[in-house]
Coordinates of C-alpha atoms and ligand atoms in Angstrom, one line a residue:
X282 CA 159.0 -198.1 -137.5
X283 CA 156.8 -195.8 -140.0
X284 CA 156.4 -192.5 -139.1
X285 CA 152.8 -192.0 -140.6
X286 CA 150.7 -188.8 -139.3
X287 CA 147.8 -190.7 -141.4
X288 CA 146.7 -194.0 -142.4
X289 CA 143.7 -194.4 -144.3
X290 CA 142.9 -198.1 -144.6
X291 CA 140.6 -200.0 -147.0
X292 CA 138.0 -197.2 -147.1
X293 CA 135.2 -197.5 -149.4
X294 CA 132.3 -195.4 -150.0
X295 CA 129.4 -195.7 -152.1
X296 CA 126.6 -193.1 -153.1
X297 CA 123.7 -194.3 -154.4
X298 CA 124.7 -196.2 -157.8
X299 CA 128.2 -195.4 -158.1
X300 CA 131.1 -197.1 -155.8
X301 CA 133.4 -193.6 -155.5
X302 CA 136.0 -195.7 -153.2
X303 CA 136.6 -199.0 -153.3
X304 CA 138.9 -200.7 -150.9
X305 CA 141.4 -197.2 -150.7
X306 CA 144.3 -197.2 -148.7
X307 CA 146.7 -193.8 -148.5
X308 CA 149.2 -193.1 -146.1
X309 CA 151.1 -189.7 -145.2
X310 CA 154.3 -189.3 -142.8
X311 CA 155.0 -186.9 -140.8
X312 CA 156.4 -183.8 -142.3
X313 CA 155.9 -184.9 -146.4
X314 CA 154.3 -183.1 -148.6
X315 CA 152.1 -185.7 -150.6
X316 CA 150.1 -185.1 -153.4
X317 CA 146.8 -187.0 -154.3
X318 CA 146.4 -187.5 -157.9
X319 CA 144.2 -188.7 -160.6
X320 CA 141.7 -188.6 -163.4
X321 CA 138.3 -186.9 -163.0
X322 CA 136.1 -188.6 -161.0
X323 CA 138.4 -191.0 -159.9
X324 CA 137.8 -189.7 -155.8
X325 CA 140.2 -187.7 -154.8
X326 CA 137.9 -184.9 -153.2
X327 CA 135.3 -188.1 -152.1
X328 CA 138.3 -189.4 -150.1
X329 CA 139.1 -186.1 -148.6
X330 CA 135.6 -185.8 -147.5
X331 CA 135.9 -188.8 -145.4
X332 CA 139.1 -187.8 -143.7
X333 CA 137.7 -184.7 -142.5
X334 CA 134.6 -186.4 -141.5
X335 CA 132.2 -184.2 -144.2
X336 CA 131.0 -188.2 -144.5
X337 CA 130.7 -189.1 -141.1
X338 CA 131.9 -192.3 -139.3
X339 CA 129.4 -195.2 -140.3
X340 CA 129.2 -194.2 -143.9
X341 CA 131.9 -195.4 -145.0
X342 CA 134.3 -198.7 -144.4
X343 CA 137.9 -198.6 -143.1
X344 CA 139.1 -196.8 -140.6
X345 CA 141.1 -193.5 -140.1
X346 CA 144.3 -193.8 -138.1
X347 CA 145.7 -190.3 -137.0
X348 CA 148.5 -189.7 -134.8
X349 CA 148.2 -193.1 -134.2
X350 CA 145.1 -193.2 -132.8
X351 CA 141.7 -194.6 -134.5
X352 CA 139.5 -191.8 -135.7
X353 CA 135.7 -191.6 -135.7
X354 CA 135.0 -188.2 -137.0
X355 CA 131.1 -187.5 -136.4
X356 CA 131.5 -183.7 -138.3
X357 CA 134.1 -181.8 -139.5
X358 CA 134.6 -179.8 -135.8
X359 CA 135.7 -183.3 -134.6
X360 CA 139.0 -183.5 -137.9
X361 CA 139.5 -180.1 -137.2
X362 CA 139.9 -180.6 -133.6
X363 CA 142.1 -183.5 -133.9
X364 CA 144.8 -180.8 -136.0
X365 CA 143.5 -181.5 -139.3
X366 CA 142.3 -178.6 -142.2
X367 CA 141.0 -178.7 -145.6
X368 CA 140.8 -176.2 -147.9
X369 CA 138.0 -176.7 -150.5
X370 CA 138.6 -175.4 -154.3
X371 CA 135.1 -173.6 -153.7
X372 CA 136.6 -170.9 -151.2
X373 CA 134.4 -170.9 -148.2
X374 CA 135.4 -167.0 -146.8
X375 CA 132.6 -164.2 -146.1
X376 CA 133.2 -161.8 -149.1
X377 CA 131.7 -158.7 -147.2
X378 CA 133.5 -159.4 -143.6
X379 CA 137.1 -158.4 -142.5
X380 CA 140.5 -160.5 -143.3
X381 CA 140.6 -160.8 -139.3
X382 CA 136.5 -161.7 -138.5
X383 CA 137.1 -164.4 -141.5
X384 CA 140.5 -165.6 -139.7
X385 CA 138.6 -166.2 -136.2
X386 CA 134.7 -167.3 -137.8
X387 CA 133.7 -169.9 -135.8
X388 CA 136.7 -169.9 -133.6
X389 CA 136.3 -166.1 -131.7
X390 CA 138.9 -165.2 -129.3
X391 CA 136.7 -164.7 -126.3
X392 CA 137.5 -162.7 -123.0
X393 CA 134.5 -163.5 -120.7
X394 CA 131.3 -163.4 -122.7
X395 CA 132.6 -161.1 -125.4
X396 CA 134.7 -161.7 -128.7
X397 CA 138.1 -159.9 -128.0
X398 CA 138.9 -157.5 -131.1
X399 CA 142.1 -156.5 -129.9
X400 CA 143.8 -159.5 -129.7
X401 CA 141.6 -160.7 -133.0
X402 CA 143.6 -158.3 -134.7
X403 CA 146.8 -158.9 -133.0
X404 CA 146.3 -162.7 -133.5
X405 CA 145.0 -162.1 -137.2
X406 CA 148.3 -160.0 -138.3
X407 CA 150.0 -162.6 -136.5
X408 CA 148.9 -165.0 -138.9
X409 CA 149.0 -162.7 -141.9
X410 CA 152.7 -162.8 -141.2
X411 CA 153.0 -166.9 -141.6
X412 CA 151.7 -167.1 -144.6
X413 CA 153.4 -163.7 -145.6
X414 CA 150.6 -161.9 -147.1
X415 CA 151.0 -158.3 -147.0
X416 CA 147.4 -156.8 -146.0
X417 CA 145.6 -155.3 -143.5
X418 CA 143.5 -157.3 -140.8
X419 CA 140.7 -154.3 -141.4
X420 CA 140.6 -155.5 -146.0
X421 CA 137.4 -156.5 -147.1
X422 CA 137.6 -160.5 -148.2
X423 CA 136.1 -159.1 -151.8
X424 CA 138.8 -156.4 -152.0
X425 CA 140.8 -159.6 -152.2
X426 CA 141.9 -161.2 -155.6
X427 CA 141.8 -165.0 -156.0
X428 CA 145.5 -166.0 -154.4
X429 CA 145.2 -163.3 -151.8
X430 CA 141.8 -165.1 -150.0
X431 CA 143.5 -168.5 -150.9
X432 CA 146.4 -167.4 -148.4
X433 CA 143.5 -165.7 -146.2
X434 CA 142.0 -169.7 -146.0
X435 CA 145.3 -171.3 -145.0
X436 CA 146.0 -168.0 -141.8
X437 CA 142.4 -169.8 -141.0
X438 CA 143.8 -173.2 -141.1
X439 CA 146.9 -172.4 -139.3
X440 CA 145.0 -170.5 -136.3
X441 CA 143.4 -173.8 -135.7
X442 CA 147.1 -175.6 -134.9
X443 CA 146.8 -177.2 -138.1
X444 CA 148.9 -180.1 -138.2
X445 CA 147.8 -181.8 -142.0
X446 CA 146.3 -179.6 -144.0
X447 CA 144.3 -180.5 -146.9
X448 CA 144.1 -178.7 -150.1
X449 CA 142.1 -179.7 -152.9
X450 CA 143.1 -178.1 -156.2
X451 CA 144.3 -175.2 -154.4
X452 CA 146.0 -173.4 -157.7
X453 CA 143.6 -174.2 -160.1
X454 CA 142.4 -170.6 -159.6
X455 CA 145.6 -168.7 -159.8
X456 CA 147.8 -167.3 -161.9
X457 CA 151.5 -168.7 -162.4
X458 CA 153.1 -166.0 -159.9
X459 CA 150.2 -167.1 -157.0
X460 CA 150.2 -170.5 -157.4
X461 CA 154.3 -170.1 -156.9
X462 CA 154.0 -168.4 -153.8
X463 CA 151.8 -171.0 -152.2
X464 CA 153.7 -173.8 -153.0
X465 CA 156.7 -171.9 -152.0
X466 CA 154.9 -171.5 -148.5
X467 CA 153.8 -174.9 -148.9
X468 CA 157.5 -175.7 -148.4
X469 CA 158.1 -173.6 -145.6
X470 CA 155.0 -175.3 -143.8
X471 CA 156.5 -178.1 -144.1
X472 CA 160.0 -177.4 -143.1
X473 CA 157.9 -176.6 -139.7
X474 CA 156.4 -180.1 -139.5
X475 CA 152.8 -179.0 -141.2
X476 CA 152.2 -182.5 -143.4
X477 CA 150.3 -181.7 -146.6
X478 CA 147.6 -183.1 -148.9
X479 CA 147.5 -182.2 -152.5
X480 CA 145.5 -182.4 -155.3
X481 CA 146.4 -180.9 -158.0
X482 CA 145.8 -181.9 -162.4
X483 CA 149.2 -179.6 -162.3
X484 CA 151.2 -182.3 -163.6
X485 CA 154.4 -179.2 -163.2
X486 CA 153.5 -178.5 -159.7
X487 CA 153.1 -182.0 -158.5
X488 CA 156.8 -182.5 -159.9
X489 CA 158.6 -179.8 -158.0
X490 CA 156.7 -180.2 -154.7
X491 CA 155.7 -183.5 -154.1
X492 CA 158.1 -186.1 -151.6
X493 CA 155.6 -188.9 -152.9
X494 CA 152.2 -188.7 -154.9
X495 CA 149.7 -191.6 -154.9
X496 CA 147.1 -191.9 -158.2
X497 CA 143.8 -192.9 -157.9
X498 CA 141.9 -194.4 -160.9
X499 CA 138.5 -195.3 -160.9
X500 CA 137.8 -195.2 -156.9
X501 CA 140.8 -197.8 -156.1
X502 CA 144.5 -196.6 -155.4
X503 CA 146.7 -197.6 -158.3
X504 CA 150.3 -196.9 -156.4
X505 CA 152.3 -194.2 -154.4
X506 CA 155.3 -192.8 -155.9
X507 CA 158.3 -191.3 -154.8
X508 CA 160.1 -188.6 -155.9
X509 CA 163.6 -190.1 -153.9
X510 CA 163.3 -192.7 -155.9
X511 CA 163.0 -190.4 -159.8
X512 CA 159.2 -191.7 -159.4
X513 CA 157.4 -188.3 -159.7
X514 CA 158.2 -187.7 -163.6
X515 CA 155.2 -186.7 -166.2
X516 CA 155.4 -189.6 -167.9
X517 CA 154.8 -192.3 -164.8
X518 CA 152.3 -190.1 -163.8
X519 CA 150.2 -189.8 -166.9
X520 CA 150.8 -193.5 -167.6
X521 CA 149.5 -194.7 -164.2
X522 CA 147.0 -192.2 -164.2
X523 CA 145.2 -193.0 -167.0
X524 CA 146.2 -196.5 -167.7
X525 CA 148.4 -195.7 -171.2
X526 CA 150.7 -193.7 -172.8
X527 CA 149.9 -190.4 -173.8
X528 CA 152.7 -189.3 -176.4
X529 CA 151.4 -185.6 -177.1
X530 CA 148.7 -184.0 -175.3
X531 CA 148.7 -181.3 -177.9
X532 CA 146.1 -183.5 -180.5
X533 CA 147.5 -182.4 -184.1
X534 CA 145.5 -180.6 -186.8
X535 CA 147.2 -181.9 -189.8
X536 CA 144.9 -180.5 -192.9
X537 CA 144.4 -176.8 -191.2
X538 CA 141.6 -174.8 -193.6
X539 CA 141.5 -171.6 -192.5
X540 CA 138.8 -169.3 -194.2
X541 CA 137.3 -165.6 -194.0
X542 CA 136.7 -163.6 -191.4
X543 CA 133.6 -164.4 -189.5
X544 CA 133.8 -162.2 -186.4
X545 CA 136.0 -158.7 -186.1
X546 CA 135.9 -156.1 -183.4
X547 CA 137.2 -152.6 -184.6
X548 CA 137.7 -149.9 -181.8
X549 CA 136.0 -152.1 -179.9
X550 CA 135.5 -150.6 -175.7
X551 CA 133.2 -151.3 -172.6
X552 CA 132.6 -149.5 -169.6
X553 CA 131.7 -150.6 -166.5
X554 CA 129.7 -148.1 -165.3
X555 CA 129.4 -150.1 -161.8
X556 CA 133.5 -150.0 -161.2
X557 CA 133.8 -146.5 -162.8
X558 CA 136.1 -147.9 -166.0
X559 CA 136.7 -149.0 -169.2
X560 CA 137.0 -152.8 -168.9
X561 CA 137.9 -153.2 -172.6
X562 CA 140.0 -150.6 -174.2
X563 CA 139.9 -149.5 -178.0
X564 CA 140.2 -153.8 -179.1
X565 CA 140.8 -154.7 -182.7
X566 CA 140.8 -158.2 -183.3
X567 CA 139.8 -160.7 -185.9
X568 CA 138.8 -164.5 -185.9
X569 CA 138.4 -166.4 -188.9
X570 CA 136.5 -169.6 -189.8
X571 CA 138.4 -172.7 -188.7
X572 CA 140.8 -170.7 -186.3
X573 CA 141.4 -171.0 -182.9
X574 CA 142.7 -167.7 -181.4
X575 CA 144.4 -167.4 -178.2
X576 CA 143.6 -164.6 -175.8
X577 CA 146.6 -164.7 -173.1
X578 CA 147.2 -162.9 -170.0
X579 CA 147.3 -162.4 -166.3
X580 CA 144.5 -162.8 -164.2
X581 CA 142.4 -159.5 -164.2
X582 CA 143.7 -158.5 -167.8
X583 CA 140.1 -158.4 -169.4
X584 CA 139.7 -161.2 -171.2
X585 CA 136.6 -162.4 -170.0
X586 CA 134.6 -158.8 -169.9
X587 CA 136.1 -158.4 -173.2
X588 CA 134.0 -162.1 -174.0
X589 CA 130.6 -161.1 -172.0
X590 CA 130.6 -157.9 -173.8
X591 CA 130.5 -159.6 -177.0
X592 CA 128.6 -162.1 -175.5
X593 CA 125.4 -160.6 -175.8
X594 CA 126.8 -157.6 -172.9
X595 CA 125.2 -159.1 -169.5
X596 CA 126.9 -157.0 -167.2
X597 CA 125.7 -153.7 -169.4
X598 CA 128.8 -152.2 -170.0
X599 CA 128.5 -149.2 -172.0
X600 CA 130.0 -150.4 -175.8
X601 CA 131.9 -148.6 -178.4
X602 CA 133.0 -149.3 -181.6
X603 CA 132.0 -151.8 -183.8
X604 CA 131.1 -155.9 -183.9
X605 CA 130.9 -157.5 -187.0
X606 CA 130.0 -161.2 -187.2
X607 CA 130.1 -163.2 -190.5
X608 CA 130.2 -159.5 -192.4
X609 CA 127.2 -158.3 -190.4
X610 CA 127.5 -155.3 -187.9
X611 CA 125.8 -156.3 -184.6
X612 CA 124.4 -155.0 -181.6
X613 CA 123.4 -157.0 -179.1
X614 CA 120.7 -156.8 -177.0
X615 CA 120.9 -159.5 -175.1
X616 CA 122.8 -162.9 -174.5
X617 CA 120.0 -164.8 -176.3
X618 CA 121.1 -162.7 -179.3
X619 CA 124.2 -163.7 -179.7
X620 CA 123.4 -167.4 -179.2
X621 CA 121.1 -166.7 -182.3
X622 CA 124.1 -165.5 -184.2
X623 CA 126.0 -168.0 -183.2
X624 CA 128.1 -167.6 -180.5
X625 CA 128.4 -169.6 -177.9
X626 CA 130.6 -168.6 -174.2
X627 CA 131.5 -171.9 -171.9
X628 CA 132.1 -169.4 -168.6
X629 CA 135.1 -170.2 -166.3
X630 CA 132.8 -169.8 -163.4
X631 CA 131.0 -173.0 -164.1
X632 CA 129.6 -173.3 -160.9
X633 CA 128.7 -169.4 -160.7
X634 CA 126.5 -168.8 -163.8
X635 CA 127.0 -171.7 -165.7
X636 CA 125.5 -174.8 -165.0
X637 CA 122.1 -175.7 -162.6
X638 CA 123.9 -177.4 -159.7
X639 CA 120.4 -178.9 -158.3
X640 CA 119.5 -180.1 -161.9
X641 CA 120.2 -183.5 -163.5
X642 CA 122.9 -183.7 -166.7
X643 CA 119.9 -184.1 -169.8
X644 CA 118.2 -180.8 -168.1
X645 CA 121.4 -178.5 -168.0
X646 CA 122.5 -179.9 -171.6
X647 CA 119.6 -178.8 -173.3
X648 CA 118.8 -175.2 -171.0
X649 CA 120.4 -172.8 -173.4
X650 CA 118.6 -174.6 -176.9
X651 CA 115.3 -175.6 -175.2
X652 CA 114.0 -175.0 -178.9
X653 CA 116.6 -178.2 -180.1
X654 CA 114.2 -180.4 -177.7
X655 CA 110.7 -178.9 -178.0
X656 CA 108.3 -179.1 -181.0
X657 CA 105.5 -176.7 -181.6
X658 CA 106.3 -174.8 -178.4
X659 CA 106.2 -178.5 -176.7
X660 CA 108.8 -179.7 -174.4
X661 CA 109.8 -183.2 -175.8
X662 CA 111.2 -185.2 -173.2
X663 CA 112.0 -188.1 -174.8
X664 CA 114.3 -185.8 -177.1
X665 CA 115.7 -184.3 -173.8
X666 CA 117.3 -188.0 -172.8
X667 CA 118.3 -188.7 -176.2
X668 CA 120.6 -184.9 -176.4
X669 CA 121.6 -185.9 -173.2
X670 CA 122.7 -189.2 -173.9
X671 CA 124.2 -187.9 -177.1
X672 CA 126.8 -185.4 -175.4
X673 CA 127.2 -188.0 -172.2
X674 CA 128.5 -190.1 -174.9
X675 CA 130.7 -187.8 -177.0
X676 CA 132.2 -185.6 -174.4
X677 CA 132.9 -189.0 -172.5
X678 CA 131.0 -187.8 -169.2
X679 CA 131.2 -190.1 -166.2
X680 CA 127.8 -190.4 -164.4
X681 CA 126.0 -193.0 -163.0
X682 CA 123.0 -191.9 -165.4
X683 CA 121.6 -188.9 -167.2
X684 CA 119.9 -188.3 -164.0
X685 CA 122.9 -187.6 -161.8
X686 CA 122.2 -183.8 -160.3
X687 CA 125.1 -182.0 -161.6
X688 CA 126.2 -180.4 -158.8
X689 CA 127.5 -183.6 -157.5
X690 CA 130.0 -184.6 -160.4
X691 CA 133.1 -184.1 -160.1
X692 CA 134.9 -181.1 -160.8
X693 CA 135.9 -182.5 -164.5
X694 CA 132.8 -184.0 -165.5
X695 CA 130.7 -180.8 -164.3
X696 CA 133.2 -179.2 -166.8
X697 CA 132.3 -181.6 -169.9
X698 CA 128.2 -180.9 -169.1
X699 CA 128.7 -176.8 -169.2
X700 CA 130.7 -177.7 -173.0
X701 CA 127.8 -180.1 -174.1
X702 CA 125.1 -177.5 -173.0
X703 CA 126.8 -175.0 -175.1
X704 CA 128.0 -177.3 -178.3
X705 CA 124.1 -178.1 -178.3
X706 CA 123.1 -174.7 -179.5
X707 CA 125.0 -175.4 -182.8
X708 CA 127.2 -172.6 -182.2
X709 CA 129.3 -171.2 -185.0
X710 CA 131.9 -169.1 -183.2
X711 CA 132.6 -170.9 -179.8
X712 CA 134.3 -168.9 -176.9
X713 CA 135.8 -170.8 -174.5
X714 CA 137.2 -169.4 -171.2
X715 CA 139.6 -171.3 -169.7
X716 CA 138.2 -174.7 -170.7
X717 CA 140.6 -177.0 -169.2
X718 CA 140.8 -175.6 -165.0
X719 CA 140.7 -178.3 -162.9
X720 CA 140.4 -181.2 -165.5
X721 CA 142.9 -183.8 -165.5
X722 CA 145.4 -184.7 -168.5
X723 CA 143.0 -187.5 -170.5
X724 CA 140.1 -185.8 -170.4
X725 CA 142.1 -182.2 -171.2
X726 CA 143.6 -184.4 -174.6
X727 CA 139.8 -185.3 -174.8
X728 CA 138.3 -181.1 -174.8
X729 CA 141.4 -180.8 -177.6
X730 CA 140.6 -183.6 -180.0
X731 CA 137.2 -182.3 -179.5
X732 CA 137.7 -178.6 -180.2
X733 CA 140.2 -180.1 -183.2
X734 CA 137.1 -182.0 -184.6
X735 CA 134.8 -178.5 -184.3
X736 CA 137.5 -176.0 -186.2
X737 CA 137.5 -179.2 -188.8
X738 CA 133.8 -179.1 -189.3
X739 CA 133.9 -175.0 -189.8
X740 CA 133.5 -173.7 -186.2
X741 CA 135.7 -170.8 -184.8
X742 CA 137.0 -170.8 -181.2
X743 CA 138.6 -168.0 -178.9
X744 CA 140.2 -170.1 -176.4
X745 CA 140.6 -168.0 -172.8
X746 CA 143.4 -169.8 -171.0
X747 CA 146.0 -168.4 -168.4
X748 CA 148.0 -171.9 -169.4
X749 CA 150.6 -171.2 -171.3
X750 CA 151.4 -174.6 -172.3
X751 CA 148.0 -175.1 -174.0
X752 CA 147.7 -171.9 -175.6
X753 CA 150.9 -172.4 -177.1
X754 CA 149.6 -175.5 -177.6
X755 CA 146.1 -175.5 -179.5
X756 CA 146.1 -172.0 -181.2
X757 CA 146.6 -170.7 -184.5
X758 CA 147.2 -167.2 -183.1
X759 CA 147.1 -165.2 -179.8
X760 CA 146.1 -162.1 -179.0
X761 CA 148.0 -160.9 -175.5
X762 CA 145.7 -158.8 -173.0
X763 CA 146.6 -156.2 -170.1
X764 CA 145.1 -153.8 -168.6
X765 CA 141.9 -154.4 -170.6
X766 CA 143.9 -153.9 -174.0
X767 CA 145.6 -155.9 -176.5
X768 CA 149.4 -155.9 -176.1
X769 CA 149.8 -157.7 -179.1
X770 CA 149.2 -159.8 -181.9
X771 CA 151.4 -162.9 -182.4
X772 CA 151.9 -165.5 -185.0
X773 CA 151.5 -169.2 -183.2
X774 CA 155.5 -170.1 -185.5
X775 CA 157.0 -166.5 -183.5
X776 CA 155.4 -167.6 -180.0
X777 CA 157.3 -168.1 -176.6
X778 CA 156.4 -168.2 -173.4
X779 CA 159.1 -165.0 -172.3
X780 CA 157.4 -163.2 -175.5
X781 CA 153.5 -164.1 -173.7
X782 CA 154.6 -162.9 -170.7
X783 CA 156.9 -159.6 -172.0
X784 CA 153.2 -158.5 -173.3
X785 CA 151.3 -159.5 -170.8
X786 CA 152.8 -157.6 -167.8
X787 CA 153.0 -154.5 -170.2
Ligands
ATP850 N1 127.5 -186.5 -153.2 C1 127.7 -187.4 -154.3 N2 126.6 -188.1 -154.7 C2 126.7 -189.0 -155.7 N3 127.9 -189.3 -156.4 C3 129.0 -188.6 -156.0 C4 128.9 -187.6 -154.9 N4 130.2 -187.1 -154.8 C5 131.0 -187.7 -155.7 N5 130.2 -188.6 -156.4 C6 130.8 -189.5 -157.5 O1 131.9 -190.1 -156.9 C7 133.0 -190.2 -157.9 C8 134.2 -189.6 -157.4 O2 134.0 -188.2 -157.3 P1 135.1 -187.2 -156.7 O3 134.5 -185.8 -156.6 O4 135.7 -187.7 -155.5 O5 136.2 -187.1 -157.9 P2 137.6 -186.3 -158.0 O6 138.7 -187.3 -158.1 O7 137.6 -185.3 -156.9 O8 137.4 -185.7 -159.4 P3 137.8 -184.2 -160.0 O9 139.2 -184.2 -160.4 O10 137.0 -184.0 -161.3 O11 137.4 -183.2 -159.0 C9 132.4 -189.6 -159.2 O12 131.9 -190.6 -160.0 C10 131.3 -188.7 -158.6 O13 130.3 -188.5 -159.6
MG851 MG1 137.5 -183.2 -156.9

């Protein structure tokens, strides 16, 4: 006798032109805590979306079995109902509403006709408890970092008598001390019979919480491993993942030229006028042709303001001090001038300000170099497709055509479209903020051979990362942030993680 709280058998499901599931069968027992794992694209979040009926019954094959009974979820109310929640990467919370009104949205604690506040708030700090976060009901959902709302998401969950919950790349926003405190309540969940879903490109995390992890490749399930059985190591993983070996995921850089400066900040401040302080404090710092630089630190330390405010200064900080690029002082006006000196900024928040969701791939590669594609003042469309076709190409995006709206690629691919739109301005100094979140281990060895090939054909890049691993990884130096300063410089030969992390909680 199995004990399975879920079977999914032989689902498929197709969207126009691509087949995202073929023939997918995953099962979960009661209690485990099973991670879902595979490459970009390969339909982790599809299948998800069918087990919590965001694809209704009849538009896909296969059936559900939960609890042991055959499901036909019409909406999501009906999965949620039966005991099951998912937690989407894309939070889903009010930002301007209470912890407690977010808790109970959609689910009000009524006493006749009225919402009860009272026992909102008793029930809300109830849950706050479970899942240990240390807030008031009354805090604002904005006042809220990252791994404080993620926490807020799963009290949600749990109100509902969750008995599976879902999470889909649930520390892919967090920093190292977050992420360990969900998976840590992970654990307790479970040790109260709460099964769990993962996914997760955190091949680390996988390893010290999954009981068993199934990979998906390509829409079809490729096998379920066990960690009772020594099954959950990196290298089975990454091999069944991706369908070879992958020695080093750290591509090397064996004939390094590294030239003169070509961008250097001296006393370098902003101030955010809107939060009432400096976001960048005094910064010296210096990148030189064919260099990758590091900029470590916690979530919060600066790095990115410290990027938009050479950036071209969006958010109109007030600057000090002075920007040089390739020996020239600068002061920017405006984004658009610093693309024409040749930076370029791939944002974090790819979804935020950096890509048109509702626009196809050839459209959001060329929006920042419309000039590249028009002649005379004259959009050229047959140029457009050919750009496009280019970067699909190189930056190895998976789409069913140049055509596909972004907004519906996966997580990865959406990531490799934001990098060809801004490789496509011919930048010279390349800022990347954390270039690798949510993308899985091929395609993250794929972004480092190609930011190897860039530093090889003269580019500089300042690589944003909060992963240690690949900033140890892929720079030639690192700068460590907190607090909106720099902590420290340090040599890539005298780098440790303990020395990152000594400077970064400084
Ligand atoms: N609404 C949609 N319309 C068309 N195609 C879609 C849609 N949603 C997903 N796809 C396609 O289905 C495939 C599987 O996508 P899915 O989002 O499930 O991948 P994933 O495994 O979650 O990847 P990632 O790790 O990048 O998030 C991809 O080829 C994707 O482009
Ligand atoms: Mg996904």
């Amino acid at each position: 006798m199995n004990d399975y709280i879920l079977e999914m058998n032989n689902i498929t499901k197709e969207f126009p032109g691509v087949k995202a599931l073929s023939d997918v069968s995953f099962k979960v027992e009661k209690g485990e805590i099973h991670c879902l794992i595979g490459e970009n694209g390969a339909g982790k979040s599809t299948l998800m979306k069918v087990l919590s009926g965001v694809y209704p019954y009849g538009t896909y094959k296969g059936d559900i079995v939960f609890e042991g009974e055959v499901q036909q979820f019409n909406e999501i109310n009906d999965s949620v109902r039966a005991g099951i929640g998912i937690i989407y990467q894309e939070l889903a919370l009010f930002p301007d509403l209470t912890v407690y009104e977010n808790i109970f949205a959609g689910n009000e604690i009524k006493k006749g006709p009225f919402v009860d506040w009272n026992e909102t708030v008793v029930q809300a700090t109830r849950m706050l408890k479970k899942v240990k976060l240390n807030v008031t009901p009354e805090t604002l959902i904005k006042d809220l970092g990252v791994g404080k709302q993620q926490l807020v998401e799963i009290a949600k969950a749990l109100s509902k008598d969750v008995k599976l919950l879902i999470l889909d790349e649930p520390t892919a926003a967090l920093n190292e001390n977050d992420s360990e405190n969900l998976l840590d309540l992970l654990k307790e969940l479970k040790s109260q019979g709460i099964s769990c879903i993962m996914i997760s490109h955190k091949l680390k995390e996988v390893i010290s919480i999954a009981d068993k992890a199934t990979v998906l490749r390509d829409g079809k399930t490729i096998c379920t491993l066990d960690a009772q059985k020594g099954e959950i190591t990196e290298s089975i993983i990454i091999k069944n993942m991706v369908g070879r070996e992958i020695e080093d995921i750290y591509p090397k850089r064996p004939d390094k030229k590294i030239g003169e400066t070509v961008l250097k900040l001296t006393d370098w401040s902003a101030y955010d006028t809107q939060l009432g302080r400096k976001v960048a404090k005094n910064i010296n710092l210096e990148v030189k042709k064919g260099e990758i630089v590091g900029i470590a630190g916690l979530m919060g330390s600066g790095r990115t303001e410290l990027a938009l405010s050479i950036f071209g200064n969006p958010k109109n900080y007030k600057l000090a001090g002075e920007l040089e690029v390739h020996g020239e002082k600068k002061n920017f006006k405006h984004t658009s001038d610093a693309i024409k000196a040749g930076i370029a900024y791939v944002t974090e928040d790819r979804k935020g300000d950096g890509l048109f969701l509702i626009q196809d791939i050839k459209i959001n590669v060329s929006a920042a170099h419309m000039k590249g594609i028009s002649k005379k003042g004259i959009l050229n469309l047959n140029e457009e497709v050919k750009v496009g076709t280019e970067y699909k190409k190189s930056l190895n995006i998976k789409a069913s055509s140049l055509e596909q709206v972004v907004g519906k690629l996966s997580g990865g691919n959406q990531q490799k479209v934001s990098l060809g739109k801004w490789l496509f301005t011919g930048p010279r100094i390349l800022i990347l903020d954390e270039p690798t979140r949510g993308i899985d281990v091929g395609a993250k060895f794929e972004i480092y051979t190609i930011m190897n090939e860039l530093i090889k054909e003269g580019l500089s890049i300042i690589m944003i990362s909060s992963e240690l691993g690949e900033i140890m990884g892929m720079s030639d130096r690192i700068y460590v942030m907190a607090e909106g300063a720099v902590k420290g410089e340090l040599a890539i030969e005298e780098t440790t993680q303990e020395t990152i992390m000594e400077l970064a909680t400084q």
